[in-house]
Short mmCIF file of C-alpha atoms in Angstrom, two decimals:
data_model
loop_
_atom_site.label_atom_id
_atom_site.label_comp_id
_atom_site.label_asym_id
_atom_site.label_seq_id
_atom_site.Cartn_x
_atom_site.Cartn_y
_atom_site.Cartn_z
CA MET A 1 69.82 101.24 145.74
CA LYS A 2 68.30 100.81 142.29
CA GLY A 3 67.04 103.38 139.79
CA ASP A 4 64.00 103.35 137.48
CA ARG A 5 66.13 104.39 134.51
CA LEU A 6 69.74 103.52 133.83
CA LEU A 7 72.09 106.10 132.30
CA ASP A 8 75.55 104.85 131.39
CA VAL A 9 78.07 107.66 130.85
CA ARG A 10 81.19 105.58 131.47
CA GLY A 11 84.01 106.72 129.22
CA MET A 12 82.60 110.23 128.99
CA LEU A 13 84.36 113.27 130.42
CA CYS A 14 83.15 116.63 131.69
CA PRO A 15 80.70 118.16 130.76
CA MET A 16 79.06 115.15 129.04
CA PRO A 17 77.86 113.34 132.20
CA ILE A 18 75.70 116.27 133.30
CA VAL A 19 74.58 117.05 129.74
CA LYS A 20 73.37 113.43 129.42
CA LEU A 21 71.89 113.54 132.93
CA SER A 22 69.90 116.67 132.11
CA LYS A 23 68.50 114.97 128.96
CA ALA A 24 67.64 111.82 130.94
CA ILE A 25 65.84 113.86 133.61
CA ARG A 26 63.92 115.74 130.92
CA ASP A 27 62.70 112.42 129.49
CA ALA A 28 61.83 110.94 132.90
CA ALA A 29 58.49 111.25 134.66
CA SER A 30 58.24 113.15 137.93
CA GLY A 31 59.28 110.90 140.84
CA GLU A 32 61.38 108.55 138.71
CA VAL A 33 64.95 107.84 139.82
CA ILE A 34 67.84 108.00 137.37
CA GLU A 35 70.75 105.72 138.11
CA MET A 36 73.85 107.10 136.42
CA LEU A 37 77.00 104.99 135.94
CA ALA A 38 80.13 107.12 135.57
CA ASP A 39 83.87 106.66 135.69
CA ASP A 40 84.69 110.37 135.63
CA GLU A 41 85.70 111.08 139.24
CA GLY A 42 84.25 114.60 138.88
CA ALA A 43 80.77 113.08 138.94
CA TRP A 44 80.98 112.69 142.74
CA GLN A 45 80.86 116.46 143.06
CA ASP A 46 79.05 117.33 139.84
CA VAL A 47 75.91 115.22 140.28
CA PRO A 48 74.93 116.65 143.71
CA ALA A 49 75.84 120.18 142.51
CA TRP A 50 73.77 119.73 139.35
CA ALA A 51 70.79 118.40 141.33
CA LYS A 52 70.95 121.34 143.74
CA LYS A 53 71.13 123.83 140.86
CA THR A 54 68.25 122.29 138.93
CA GLY A 55 66.03 121.55 141.95
CA ASN A 56 66.06 117.76 141.55
CA GLU A 57 66.61 115.43 144.50
CA TYR A 58 70.08 113.92 144.94
CA LEU A 59 69.70 110.55 146.66
CA GLY A 60 73.36 109.56 146.98
CA SER A 61 76.30 107.88 145.29
CA GLU A 62 78.05 104.58 145.73
CA ARG A 63 81.25 103.08 144.39
CA ALA A 64 81.09 100.03 142.13
CA ASP A 65 84.21 98.24 140.80
CA SER A 66 85.95 100.65 138.50
CA TYR A 67 83.11 103.18 138.35
CA SER A 68 80.47 104.85 140.49
CA ARG A 69 76.66 104.95 140.68
CA HIS A 70 74.77 108.19 141.27
CA PHE A 71 71.06 108.48 142.02
CA VAL A 72 68.85 111.48 141.26
CA ARG A 73 65.07 111.67 141.59
CA LYS A 74 63.18 113.96 139.22
CA THR A 75 61.01 116.34 141.23
CA MET B 1 61.09 132.20 138.62
CA ALA B 2 63.26 133.20 135.67
CA ASN B 3 66.31 131.07 134.89
CA ASP B 4 69.74 132.23 135.96
CA LYS B 5 71.72 133.78 133.14
CA VAL B 6 75.32 133.34 132.04
CA SER B 7 77.11 135.68 129.60
CA ILE B 8 80.43 134.66 128.09
CA ILE B 9 82.61 136.82 125.88
CA VAL B 10 84.72 134.63 123.61
CA PHE B 11 87.61 136.89 122.58
CA SER B 12 90.27 134.19 122.09
CA GLY B 13 90.73 132.19 118.94
CA ASP B 14 92.68 129.39 120.65
CA LEU B 15 91.41 125.80 120.76
CA ASP B 16 92.05 125.32 124.48
CA LYS B 17 90.27 128.52 125.50
CA ALA B 18 87.38 127.84 123.12
CA LEU B 19 86.94 124.38 124.68
CA ALA B 20 86.84 125.93 128.15
CA ALA B 21 84.21 128.44 126.99
CA PHE B 22 82.00 125.77 125.41
CA ASN B 23 82.46 123.39 128.34
CA ILE B 24 81.10 126.05 130.71
CA ALA B 25 78.38 127.10 128.26
CA THR B 26 77.06 123.57 127.70
CA GLY B 27 77.36 122.70 131.39
CA ALA B 28 75.38 125.81 132.35
CA ALA B 29 72.72 125.16 129.70
CA ALA B 30 72.43 121.56 130.95
CA SER B 31 71.93 122.98 134.46
CA GLY B 32 68.92 124.97 133.30
CA MET B 33 70.65 128.32 132.86
CA ASP B 34 70.14 130.73 129.94
CA VAL B 35 73.47 131.14 128.20
CA THR B 36 74.61 133.77 125.72
CA MET B 37 78.04 133.67 124.09
CA PHE B 38 79.39 136.83 122.46
CA PHE B 39 82.08 136.21 119.87
CA THR B 40 84.45 139.05 119.21
CA PHE B 41 87.88 139.49 117.58
CA TRP B 42 89.77 136.19 117.30
CA GLY B 43 86.79 134.34 118.77
CA ILE B 44 84.95 134.92 115.48
CA ASN B 45 87.39 132.56 113.69
CA MET B 46 85.79 129.41 115.12
CA LEU B 47 82.41 130.40 113.66
CA LYS B 48 83.77 130.83 110.13
CA LYS B 49 82.67 128.58 107.31
CA THR B 50 85.39 126.78 105.40
CA GLY B 51 85.80 127.07 101.64
CA PRO B 52 86.38 129.90 99.21
CA ARG B 53 84.93 133.39 99.73
CA LYS B 54 82.68 135.39 97.47
CA GLY B 55 82.40 139.15 97.32
CA ALA B 56 84.84 142.00 97.08
CA ARG B 57 87.38 142.63 99.83
CA THR B 58 90.27 145.01 100.29
CA LEU B 59 93.83 143.70 100.38
CA LEU B 60 93.79 143.69 104.20
CA GLY B 61 90.44 141.93 104.23
CA ARG B 62 91.87 139.22 101.98
CA MET B 63 94.88 138.90 104.28
CA PHE B 64 92.66 138.41 107.34
CA ASP B 65 90.81 135.75 105.38
CA LEU B 66 94.04 134.06 104.30
CA PHE B 67 95.96 134.09 107.59
CA MET B 68 93.21 133.55 110.14
CA PRO B 69 91.90 130.05 110.95
CA LYS B 70 88.56 129.16 109.36
CA GLY B 71 86.31 127.12 111.60
CA PRO B 72 86.72 125.03 114.78
CA ASP B 73 89.04 122.43 113.24
CA LYS B 74 91.73 124.96 112.40
CA LEU B 75 92.30 126.71 115.73
CA PRO B 76 95.80 126.66 117.27
CA LEU B 77 96.65 126.05 120.95
CA SER B 78 97.54 129.02 123.17
CA LYS B 79 100.49 127.04 124.60
CA MET B 80 102.63 124.28 123.08
CA ASN B 81 101.24 124.87 119.60
CA MET B 82 104.67 124.22 118.04
CA GLY B 83 103.71 125.45 114.60
CA GLY B 84 100.51 123.41 114.59
CA MET B 85 102.00 120.11 115.80
CA GLY B 86 100.72 120.74 119.32
CA SER B 87 97.16 121.26 118.17
CA VAL B 88 97.31 118.04 116.11
CA MET B 89 98.54 116.14 119.19
CA MET B 90 95.84 117.74 121.36
CA ARG B 91 93.10 116.73 118.89
CA TYR B 92 94.53 113.20 118.75
CA GLN B 93 94.61 112.95 122.55
CA MET B 94 91.07 114.32 122.86
CA ALA B 95 89.79 111.75 120.36
CA LYS B 96 91.59 108.98 122.27
CA LYS B 97 90.01 110.13 125.55
CA LYS B 98 86.61 110.39 123.82
CA VAL B 99 86.26 114.16 124.25
CA GLN B 100 84.27 115.43 121.28
CA PRO B 101 85.93 117.94 118.94
CA LEU B 102 85.18 121.66 119.23
CA GLY B 103 82.78 121.59 116.26
CA GLU B 104 80.60 119.05 118.07
CA PHE B 105 80.73 121.16 121.24
CA ILE B 106 79.37 124.10 119.22
CA SER B 107 76.54 121.97 117.75
CA MET B 108 75.73 120.61 121.22
CA ALA B 109 75.62 124.14 122.65
CA LYS B 110 73.15 125.12 119.92
CA GLU B 111 70.97 122.06 120.68
CA LEU B 112 70.95 123.01 124.37
CA GLY B 113 69.70 126.49 123.47
CA VAL B 114 72.89 128.52 123.91
CA LYS B 115 72.54 131.83 122.06
CA ILE B 116 75.43 132.74 119.76
CA VAL B 117 76.02 136.44 119.12
CA ALA B 118 78.67 137.81 116.75
CA CYS B 119 80.24 141.24 117.23
CA THR B 120 79.55 143.40 114.19
CA MET B 121 82.50 145.70 114.83
CA SER B 122 84.97 142.78 114.65
CA MET B 123 83.26 141.52 111.52
CA GLU B 124 83.55 144.93 109.89
CA VAL B 125 87.23 145.35 110.83
CA MET B 126 88.17 141.88 109.59
CA GLU B 127 85.80 142.19 106.59
CA ILE B 128 83.77 139.10 107.46
CA PRO B 129 80.27 139.24 105.94
CA PRO B 130 77.43 137.49 107.87
CA GLU B 131 77.16 134.79 105.19
CA ASP B 132 80.71 133.62 106.02
CA LEU B 133 79.65 132.59 109.56
CA ASN B 134 77.93 129.50 110.94
CA HIS B 135 75.73 129.14 114.05
CA VAL B 136 75.07 132.86 114.65
CA ASP B 137 71.67 133.72 116.17
CA GLU B 138 72.24 137.48 116.37
CA PHE B 139 74.60 140.15 115.14
CA ALA B 140 75.08 142.85 117.76
CA GLY B 141 77.36 145.28 119.56
CA VAL B 142 78.51 146.18 123.03
CA ALA B 143 75.17 147.58 124.20
CA ALA B 144 73.47 144.25 123.55
CA PHE B 145 76.20 142.47 125.51
CA LEU B 146 75.95 144.90 128.45
CA GLU B 147 72.19 144.51 128.54
CA GLU B 148 72.58 140.72 128.81
CA ALA B 149 75.55 140.87 131.18
CA SER B 150 73.80 143.21 133.60
CA LYS B 151 71.08 140.58 134.02
CA SER B 152 73.56 137.70 134.36
CA LYS B 153 74.77 136.07 137.56
CA ILE B 154 77.93 134.88 135.83
CA THR B 155 79.91 136.88 133.27
CA LEU B 156 83.14 135.54 131.80
CA PHE B 157 85.74 136.89 129.40
CA ILE B 158 87.67 134.12 127.70
#
């Protein structure tokens, strides 16, 4: 999977990944996909929970080497 | 549809508890919720400006000013403070792990639209005039808190 916009929050801890994600979604156009790179393990739970809460579409997560990729589409 | 609301009472003046409060507040604001934080008693300390004070105070008022921490960089830990050594180590560890200091959490909360309310009763008891505080959007009492809390889905006392 590949996103339209890349958001790198590696090295950041809770709550920064979702604070940055919310800013990225605000700047994105409707329908665009944000690809977030994170190494905080909490992101696996936090990104889908955040998407559900804010009404954006969670498309899935995948593991990369030492980090993970999370995909959210702005509705 | 109106946004969900969160009301948080910040009673504690400890660094660890303040971080928990601002973590939840900024996380909620970033999730599209309306957040109000009510600062009362020792919680007021983290909003204080640093530097010398103007204006007349009683002896007890001067003692509160002298012995209470002024601002987010001076708060102790609730556990393992060890006369201030613990809080220095905690701040060092946070910086190493790239967690921003409490002062930056407060600024970030303000940017995200978190409303900061200071309790006027605490301010009166500890003789803290409004001009000694940073970040405050409103000065209010318990009725204002209850009005907000009764409309909130989440209410916390920290």
